[in-house]
mmCIF file of N, CA and C in Angstrom:
data_model
loop_
_atom_site.group_PDB
_atom_site.id
_atom_site.type_symbol
_atom_site.label_atom_id
_atom_site.label_comp_id
_atom_site.label_asym_id
_atom_site.label_seq_id
_atom_site.Cartn_x
_atom_site.Cartn_y
_atom_site.Cartn_z
ATOM 1 N N GLU A 1 0.843 -1.203 0.186
ATOM 2 C CA GLU A 1 0.060 -0.195 -0.274
ATOM 3 C C GLU A 1 0.809 1.034 0.217
ATOM 4 N N PRO A 2 0.799 2.498 -0.338
ATOM 5 C CA PRO A 2 1.070 3.738 -0.111
ATOM 6 C C PRO A 2 1.545 3.867 1.069
ATOM 7 N N MET A 3 2.491 4.989 1.281
ATOM 8 C CA MET A 3 2.646 5.459 2.754
ATOM 9 C C MET A 3 1.194 6.026 3.602
ATOM 10 N N TYR A 4 0.642 7.017 2.423
ATOM 11 C CA TYR A 4 -0.456 7.475 3.108
ATOM 12 C C TYR A 4 -1.826 7.031 2.417
ATOM 13 N N ARG A 5 -3.032 7.000 2.577
ATOM 14 C CA ARG A 5 -4.030 6.690 1.967
ATOM 15 C C ARG A 5 -4.361 7.694 1.030
ATOM 16 N N TRP A 6 -4.028 8.841 1.088
ATOM 17 C CA TRP A 6 -4.428 9.786 -0.093
ATOM 18 C C TRP A 6 -3.084 9.628 -1.307
ATOM 19 N N GLY A 7 -2.032 8.928 -1.116
ATOM 20 C CA GLY A 7 -0.927 8.729 -2.111
ATOM 21 C C GLY A 7 0.149 8.619 -1.187
ATOM 22 N N SER A 8 1.616 8.809 -1.909
ATOM 23 C CA SER A 8 2.616 8.332 -1.046
ATOM 24 C C SER A 8 3.703 9.161 -2.103
ATOM 25 N N MET A 9 5.217 9.736 -1.287
ATOM 26 C CA MET A 9 6.411 10.148 -2.240
ATOM 27 C C MET A 9 6.709 9.470 -3.258
ATOM 28 N N ALA A 10 6.848 9.928 -4.330
ATOM 29 C CA ALA A 10 7.559 9.076 -5.230
ATOM 30 C C ALA A 10 8.384 9.502 -5.877
ATOM 31 N N VAL A 11 9.325 9.000 -6.723
ATOM 32 C CA VAL A 11 10.575 9.263 -7.563
ATOM 33 C C VAL A 11 10.251 8.956 -9.136
ATOM 34 N N ALA A 12 10.665 9.682 -9.493
ATOM 35 C CA ALA A 12 10.168 9.181 -11.217
ATOM 36 C C ALA A 12 11.919 9.024 -11.949
ATOM 37 N N ASP A 13 12.275 7.992 -12.891
ATOM 38 C CA ASP A 13 13.588 8.437 -13.556
ATOM 39 C C ASP A 13 13.048 7.847 -15.213
ATOM 40 N N ARG A 14 12.585 8.926 -16.287
ATOM 41 C CA ARG A 14 12.242 8.682 -17.352
ATOM 42 C C ARG A 14 11.435 7.590 -17.559
ATOM 43 N N ASP A 15 11.492 6.262 -17.501
ATOM 44 C CA ASP A 15 9.964 5.390 -17.765
ATOM 45 C C ASP A 15 10.138 4.452 -16.628
ATOM 46 N N THR A 16 10.498 4.939 -15.710
ATOM 47 C CA THR A 16 10.751 3.880 -14.097
ATOM 48 C C THR A 16 10.002 4.849 -12.953
ATOM 49 N N PHE A 17 9.739 4.596 -12.255
ATOM 50 C CA PHE A 17 9.500 5.062 -10.620
ATOM 51 C C PHE A 17 9.282 4.351 -9.444
ATOM 52 N N ALA A 18 9.382 5.095 -8.352
ATOM 53 C CA ALA A 18 9.766 4.249 -7.027
ATOM 54 C C ALA A 18 9.009 4.812 -5.963
ATOM 55 N N TYR A 19 7.671 4.459 -5.547
ATOM 56 C CA TYR A 19 7.464 4.771 -4.226
ATOM 57 C C TYR A 19 7.647 4.531 -2.709
ATOM 58 N N LEU A 20 7.486 5.294 -1.949
ATOM 59 C CA LEU A 20 7.271 4.687 -0.342
ATOM 60 C C LEU A 20 6.151 4.190 0.148
ATOM 61 N N THR A 21 6.097 2.758 0.640
ATOM 62 C CA THR A 21 5.083 2.060 1.260
ATOM 63 C C THR A 21 5.351 2.269 2.736
ATOM 64 N N MET A 22 4.281 1.788 3.690
ATOM 65 C CA MET A 22 4.380 1.630 5.175
ATOM 66 C C MET A 22 3.446 0.671 5.719
ATOM 67 N N ARG A 23 3.924 0.019 6.699
ATOM 68 C CA ARG A 23 2.868 -0.938 6.658
ATOM 69 C C ARG A 23 2.885 -0.974 8.658
ATOM 70 N N ASN A 24 2.347 -1.342 9.385
ATOM 71 C CA ASN A 24 2.200 -1.712 10.839
ATOM 72 C C ASN A 24 3.380 -2.898 10.811
ATOM 73 N N ALA A 25 4.551 -2.959 11.975
ATOM 74 C CA ALA A 25 5.261 -3.591 12.071
ATOM 75 C C ALA A 25 4.848 -4.555 13.698
ATOM 76 N N SER A 26 5.344 -5.452 13.891
ATOM 77 C CA SER A 26 5.324 -6.702 15.035
ATOM 78 C C SER A 26 5.802 -5.982 16.059
ATOM 79 N N GLY A 27 6.811 -5.504 15.947
ATOM 80 C CA GLY A 27 7.949 -5.199 17.276
ATOM 81 C C GLY A 27 9.215 -4.067 16.835
ATOM 82 N N THR A 28 10.304 -4.275 17.598
ATOM 83 C CA THR A 28 11.470 -3.293 17.078
ATOM 84 C C THR A 28 12.609 -4.201 16.835
ATOM 85 N N PRO A 29 13.504 -3.682 16.057
ATOM 86 C CA PRO A 29 14.412 -4.839 15.029
ATOM 87 C C PRO A 29 15.002 -5.717 16.221
ATOM 88 N N ASP A 30 14.890 -5.237 17.282
ATOM 89 C CA ASP A 30 15.522 -6.376 18.165
ATOM 90 C C ASP A 30 14.730 -7.504 19.013
ATOM 91 N N GLY A 31 13.463 -7.491 18.018
ATOM 92 C CA GLY A 31 12.327 -8.361 18.204
ATOM 93 C C GLY A 31 11.289 -8.488 19.337
ATOM 94 N N LYS A 32 11.830 -7.437 20.171
ATOM 95 C CA LYS A 32 11.003 -6.885 21.326
ATOM 96 C C LYS A 32 9.650 -6.075 21.080
ATOM 97 N N SER A 33 8.178 -6.214 21.304
ATOM 98 C CA SER A 33 7.557 -5.708 21.196
ATOM 99 C C SER A 33 7.231 -4.436 22.084
ATOM 100 N N VAL A 34 6.825 -3.362 21.318
ATOM 101 C CA VAL A 34 6.303 -2.074 22.042
ATOM 102 C C VAL A 34 5.192 -1.743 22.236
ATOM 103 N N PRO A 35 4.716 -1.709 23.847
ATOM 104 C CA PRO A 35 3.437 -1.278 23.989
ATOM 105 C C PRO A 35 2.779 -0.464 23.788
ATOM 106 N N ARG A 36 1.657 -0.274 23.535
ATOM 107 C CA ARG A 36 1.123 1.336 23.160
ATOM 108 C C ARG A 36 1.197 2.198 22.273
ATOM 109 N N LYS A 37 2.397 1.754 21.620
ATOM 110 C CA LYS A 37 3.322 2.432 20.332
ATOM 111 C C LYS A 37 3.213 1.884 19.402
ATOM 112 N N ARG A 38 2.721 2.531 18.245
ATOM 113 C CA ARG A 38 2.808 2.059 16.735
ATOM 114 C C ARG A 38 4.121 1.775 16.800
ATOM 115 N N VAL A 39 4.300 0.924 15.734
ATOM 116 C CA VAL A 39 5.892 0.607 14.924
ATOM 117 C C VAL A 39 5.611 0.435 13.411
ATOM 118 N N TYR A 40 5.911 1.657 12.765
ATOM 119 C CA TYR A 40 5.537 0.852 11.314
ATOM 120 C C TYR A 40 7.210 0.394 10.670
ATOM 121 N N GLU A 41 6.984 -0.155 9.640
ATOM 122 C CA GLU A 41 8.067 -0.307 8.682
ATOM 123 C C GLU A 41 7.767 0.284 7.283
ATOM 124 N N LEU A 42 8.603 0.924 7.102
ATOM 125 C CA LEU A 42 8.938 1.611 5.616
ATOM 126 C C LEU A 42 9.298 0.806 4.644
ATOM 127 N N GLY A 43 9.051 0.775 3.393
ATOM 128 C CA GLY A 43 9.169 0.064 2.381
ATOM 129 C C GLY A 43 9.152 0.918 1.202
ATOM 130 N N VAL A 44 10.229 0.643 -0.506
ATOM 131 C CA VAL A 44 9.731 0.895 -1.473
ATOM 132 C C VAL A 44 9.569 -0.090 -2.687
ATOM 133 N N CYS A 45 8.099 0.390 -3.485
ATOM 134 C CA CYS A 45 8.347 -0.826 -4.642
ATOM 135 C C CYS A 45 8.904 0.368 -5.476
ATOM 136 N N GLY A 46 9.028 -0.404 -6.798
ATOM 137 C CA GLY A 46 9.602 0.251 -7.912
ATOM 138 C C GLY A 46 8.905 -0.429 -9.378
ATOM 139 N N TYR A 47 8.818 0.364 -10.529
ATOM 140 C CA TYR A 47 8.357 -0.255 -11.494
ATOM 141 C C TYR A 47 8.800 0.258 -12.747
ATOM 142 N N GLY A 48 8.785 -0.450 -13.516
ATOM 143 C CA GLY A 48 9.519 0.068 -14.928
ATOM 144 C C GLY A 48 10.631 -0.772 -15.547
ATOM 145 N N PRO A 49 11.342 -0.394 -16.211
ATOM 146 C CA PRO A 49 12.472 -1.256 -16.402
ATOM 147 C C PRO A 49 14.051 -1.375 -15.713
ATOM 148 N N ARG A 50 13.628 -0.127 -15.014
ATOM 149 C CA ARG A 50 15.091 0.042 -14.133
ATOM 150 C C ARG A 50 14.139 -0.177 -12.454
ATOM 151 N N GLY A 51 13.150 -0.631 -12.161
ATOM 152 C CA GLY A 51 12.355 -0.410 -11.076
ATOM 153 C C GLY A 51 12.990 -0.927 -9.938
ATOM 154 N N ALA A 52 13.814 -2.241 -10.047
ATOM 155 C CA ALA A 52 14.294 -2.602 -8.818
ATOM 156 C C ALA A 52 15.347 -1.823 -8.671
ATOM 157 N N ASP A 53 16.117 -1.250 -9.329
ATOM 158 C CA ASP A 53 17.705 -0.603 -9.040
ATOM 159 C C ASP A 53 17.016 0.431 -8.456
ATOM 160 N N LEU A 54 16.087 1.380 -9.339
ATOM 161 C CA LEU A 54 15.329 2.606 -8.549
ATOM 162 C C LEU A 54 15.088 2.779 -7.083
ATOM 163 N N ALA A 55 14.562 1.294 -6.701
ATOM 164 C CA ALA A 55 13.645 0.898 -5.537
ATOM 165 C C ALA A 55 14.869 0.945 -4.426
ATOM 166 N N GLY A 56 15.853 0.211 -5.381
ATOM 167 C CA GLY A 56 17.041 0.034 -4.249
ATOM 168 C C GLY A 56 17.649 0.975 -3.738
ATOM 169 N N ARG A 57 18.279 2.098 -4.703
ATOM 170 C CA ARG A 57 18.383 3.742 -4.482
ATOM 171 C C ARG A 57 17.503 4.108 -3.579
ATOM 172 N N VAL A 58 16.554 4.400 -3.328
ATOM 173 C CA VAL A 58 15.509 4.905 -2.623
ATOM 174 C C VAL A 58 15.529 4.223 -1.104
ATOM 175 N N ALA A 59 15.678 3.499 -1.113
ATOM 176 C CA ALA A 59 15.673 2.251 -0.019
ATOM 177 C C ALA A 59 17.160 2.704 0.749
ATOM 178 N N GLU A 60 18.104 2.612 0.204
ATOM 179 C CA GLU A 60 19.385 3.012 0.676
ATOM 180 C C GLU A 60 19.423 4.534 1.402
ATOM 181 N N GLN A 61 18.665 5.436 0.568
ATOM 182 C CA GLN A 61 18.681 6.310 1.343
ATOM 183 C C GLN A 61 17.587 6.665 2.704
ATOM 184 N N ILE A 62 16.492 5.735 2.563
ATOM 185 C CA ILE A 62 16.034 5.504 3.877
ATOM 186 C C ILE A 62 16.741 4.994 4.535
ATOM 187 N N HIS A 63 17.839 4.086 4.563
ATOM 188 C CA HIS A 63 18.678 3.311 5.705
ATOM 189 C C HIS A 63 19.414 4.445 5.869
ATOM 190 N N ARG A 64 20.372 5.255 5.091
ATOM 191 C CA ARG A 64 21.453 6.160 5.224
ATOM 192 C C ARG A 64 20.287 6.964 6.408
ATOM 193 N N TRP A 65 19.130 7.877 6.245
ATOM 194 C CA TRP A 65 18.885 8.690 7.137
ATOM 195 C C TRP A 65 18.141 8.037 8.149
ATOM 196 N N ASP A 66 18.326 6.539 8.527
ATOM 197 C CA ASP A 66 17.842 6.277 9.943
ATOM 198 C C ASP A 66 19.348 6.044 10.799
ATOM 199 N N ARG A 67 19.937 5.431 9.666
ATOM 200 C CA ARG A 67 21.676 5.120 10.446
ATOM 201 C C ARG A 67 21.879 6.320 11.076
ATOM 202 N N ASN A 68 21.839 7.638 10.558
ATOM 203 C CA ASN A 68 22.188 9.035 10.793
ATOM 204 C C ASN A 68 21.504 9.812 12.057
ATOM 205 N N GLY A 69 20.134 8.856 12.238
ATOM 206 C CA GLY A 69 18.878 9.453 13.216
ATOM 207 C C GLY A 69 18.566 11.066 13.007
ATOM 208 N N ARG A 70 18.646 10.984 11.127
ATOM 209 C CA ARG A 70 17.551 12.161 11.213
ATOM 210 C C ARG A 70 16.004 12.512 11.360
ATOM 211 N N SER A 71 15.538 13.343 11.434
ATOM 212 C CA SER A 71 14.370 13.710 11.282
ATOM 213 C C SER A 71 13.787 14.514 10.093
ATOM 214 N N LEU A 72 12.793 14.475 9.860
ATOM 215 C CA LEU A 72 12.394 14.981 8.572
ATOM 216 C C LEU A 72 12.769 16.727 8.650
ATOM 217 N N SER A 73 12.965 17.638 9.747
ATOM 218 C CA SER A 73 13.270 18.565 9.782
ATOM 219 C C SER A 73 14.775 18.830 9.192
ATOM 220 N N ASP A 74 15.782 17.821 9.073
ATOM 221 C CA ASP A 74 17.114 17.459 8.549
ATOM 222 C C ASP A 74 16.887 17.725 7.011
ATOM 223 N N ILE A 75 15.638 17.646 6.489
ATOM 224 C CA ILE A 75 15.309 17.319 4.895
ATOM 225 C C ILE A 75 15.235 18.587 4.135
ATOM 226 N N TRP A 76 15.853 19.160 3.337
ATOM 227 C CA TRP A 76 15.303 20.162 2.528
ATOM 228 C C TRP A 76 14.412 19.735 0.785
ATOM 229 N N ILE A 77 13.854 20.331 0.307
ATOM 230 C CA ILE A 77 13.410 19.853 -0.594
ATOM 231 C C ILE A 77 13.181 21.867 -1.845
ATOM 232 N N GLU A 78 14.191 21.539 -2.838
ATOM 233 C CA GLU A 78 14.506 22.468 -3.445
ATOM 234 C C GLU A 78 13.844 22.712 -5.011
ATOM 235 N N VAL A 79 13.324 23.531 -5.537
ATOM 236 C CA VAL A 79 13.195 23.639 -7.085
ATOM 237 C C VAL A 79 14.013 24.662 -7.588
ATOM 238 N N HIS A 80 14.983 24.247 -8.581
ATOM 239 C CA HIS A 80 15.845 24.946 -9.474
ATOM 240 C C HIS A 80 15.174 24.727 -10.804
ATOM 241 N N PRO A 81 15.499 25.889 -12.047
ATOM 242 C CA PRO A 81 15.307 26.080 -13.032
ATOM 243 C C PRO A 81 16.147 24.974 -13.515
ATOM 244 N N ALA A 82 15.516 24.120 -14.775
ATOM 245 C CA ALA A 82 16.138 23.209 -15.357
ATOM 246 C C ALA A 82 17.569 23.499 -15.997
ATOM 247 N N GLY A 83 18.264 22.421 -16.117
ATOM 248 C CA GLY A 83 19.767 22.918 -16.777
ATOM 249 C C GLY A 83 20.550 23.422 -16.006
ATOM 250 N N THR A 84 19.999 23.913 -14.569
ATOM 251 C CA THR A 84 20.890 24.810 -13.605
ATOM 252 C C THR A 84 21.739 23.762 -12.593
ATOM 253 N N THR A 85 22.702 23.724 -12.235
ATOM 254 C CA THR A 85 23.269 23.158 -11.026
ATOM 255 C C THR A 85 23.430 22.931 -9.758
ATOM 256 N N PRO A 86 22.446 22.643 -9.194
ATOM 257 C CA PRO A 86 22.592 23.002 -7.640
ATOM 258 C C PRO A 86 23.505 23.106 -6.855
ATOM 259 N N ARG A 87 23.727 23.986 -5.902
ATOM 260 C CA ARG A 87 25.025 23.924 -5.039
ATOM 261 C C ARG A 87 24.675 24.237 -3.736
ATOM 262 N N PRO A 88 24.900 23.196 -3.032
ATOM 263 C CA PRO A 88 25.665 21.789 -2.991
ATOM 264 C C PRO A 88 24.464 21.109 -3.636
ATOM 265 N N PRO A 89 25.180 20.094 -4.134
ATOM 266 C CA PRO A 89 24.489 18.898 -5.190
ATOM 267 C C PRO A 89 23.567 18.192 -4.144
ATOM 268 N N GLY A 90 22.213 17.823 -4.525
ATOM 269 C CA GLY A 90 21.397 16.855 -3.406
ATOM 270 C C GLY A 90 22.035 15.535 -3.888
ATOM 271 N N HIS A 91 20.961 15.099 -2.892
ATOM 272 C CA HIS A 91 20.963 13.501 -2.805
ATOM 273 C C HIS A 91 20.240 13.081 -3.673
ATOM 274 N N LEU A 92 19.188 13.618 -3.984
ATOM 275 C CA LEU A 92 18.467 12.959 -5.243
ATOM 276 C C LEU A 92 17.387 13.883 -5.769
ATOM 277 N N ILE A 93 18.036 13.663 -7.256
ATOM 278 C CA ILE A 93 17.161 15.165 -8.387
ATOM 279 C C ILE A 93 16.224 14.330 -9.185
ATOM 280 N N ALA A 94 14.965 14.992 -9.010
ATOM 281 C CA ALA A 94 13.922 14.540 -10.054
ATOM 282 C C ALA A 94 14.040 15.677 -10.891
ATOM 283 N N ARG A 95 14.581 15.454 -12.601
ATOM 284 C CA ARG A 95 14.771 16.087 -13.594
ATOM 285 C C ARG A 95 13.331 16.148 -14.310
ATOM 286 N N LYS A 96 12.451 17.582 -14.288
ATOM 287 C CA LYS A 96 11.426 17.879 -15.218
ATOM 288 C C LYS A 96 11.697 18.645 -16.141
ATOM 289 N N HIS A 97 10.514 19.155 -16.990
ATOM 290 C CA HIS A 97 10.884 19.657 -18.401
ATOM 291 C C HIS A 97 11.229 20.798 -17.836
ATOM 292 N N HIS A 98 10.753 21.544 -17.313
ATOM 293 C CA HIS A 98 10.966 23.308 -17.013
ATOM 294 C C HIS A 98 11.973 23.073 -15.434
ATOM 295 N N THR A 99 12.176 22.306 -14.458
ATOM 296 C CA THR A 99 12.595 22.433 -13.618
ATOM 297 C C THR A 99 13.657 20.904 -13.021
ATOM 298 N N GLN A 100 13.691 21.450 -11.913
ATOM 299 C CA GLN A 100 14.507 20.104 -11.621
ATOM 300 C C GLN A 100 14.246 20.264 -9.626
ATOM 301 N N VAL A 101 13.668 19.070 -8.906
ATOM 302 C CA VAL A 101 13.255 19.049 -7.481
ATOM 303 C C VAL A 101 14.592 18.185 -6.961
ATOM 304 N N VAL A 102 15.246 18.733 -5.928
ATOM 305 C CA VAL A 102 16.437 18.531 -5.445
ATOM 306 C C VAL A 102 16.138 18.246 -3.751
ATOM 307 N N VAL A 103 16.667 16.794 -3.651
ATOM 308 C CA VAL A 103 16.216 16.867 -1.749
ATOM 309 C C VAL A 103 17.588 16.624 -1.037
ATOM 310 N N ARG A 104 17.482 17.249 -0.182
ATOM 311 C CA ARG A 104 19.092 17.452 0.174
ATOM 312 C C ARG A 104 18.879 17.001 1.813
ATOM 313 N N ALA A 105 19.976 16.232 2.633
ATOM 314 C CA ALA A 105 19.857 16.221 3.925
ATOM 315 C C ALA A 105 21.056 17.004 4.727
ATOM 316 N N ALA A 106 20.430 17.542 5.712
ATOM 317 C CA ALA A 106 21.225 18.398 6.715
ATOM 318 C C ALA A 106 22.572 17.313 6.394
ATOM 319 N N SER A 107 24.147 17.969 6.402
ATOM 320 C CA SER A 107 25.197 17.439 6.983
ATOM 321 C C SER A 107 25.717 17.085 8.433
ATOM 322 N N ALA A 108 26.354 16.654 8.558
ATOM 323 C CA ALA A 108 26.641 16.022 10.216
ATOM 324 C C ALA A 108 27.017 17.249 10.877
ATOM 325 N N THR A 109 27.795 18.115 10.064
ATOM 326 C CA THR A 109 28.473 19.515 10.756
ATOM 327 C C THR A 109 27.093 20.453 10.517
ATOM 328 N N SER A 110 26.430 21.139 10.056
ATOM 329 C CA SER A 110 25.461 21.598 10.004
ATOM 330 C C SER A 110 24.167 21.362 11.222
#
C-alpha cells in the first residue's frame, strides 16, 4: 500500500518510478514488542525497466537517513530551473521539463 491513504512520495526516472510504502510492524528491530506504541516499517516499490534499481537507491537513502538519526526537519526540498546545477548537489534529483526537484539532507556538521 502507498504510505498514506491519499498517496505516497515517489520519484521518477524516465520510464521508471518508485514510491514509499508503510506497514504496521509487530515490534522493534531487536524483536521486542513496544506496548502502546505503534511501530511502522517503511518500504519501497519500484516499477518499470529499472524499477528494482531505483527502489534500491531510494531504500539506501532511507537506511542512511535512519542510521544517521535524521528527522524530517533535516531534509530540504528545493526547486531549481531545468539545466542549472544546484550547489551543493542534492542526494536525489528529479529532473522535469522546466525544473528539477532536489532533495538534500543536512550534513553532520550543519
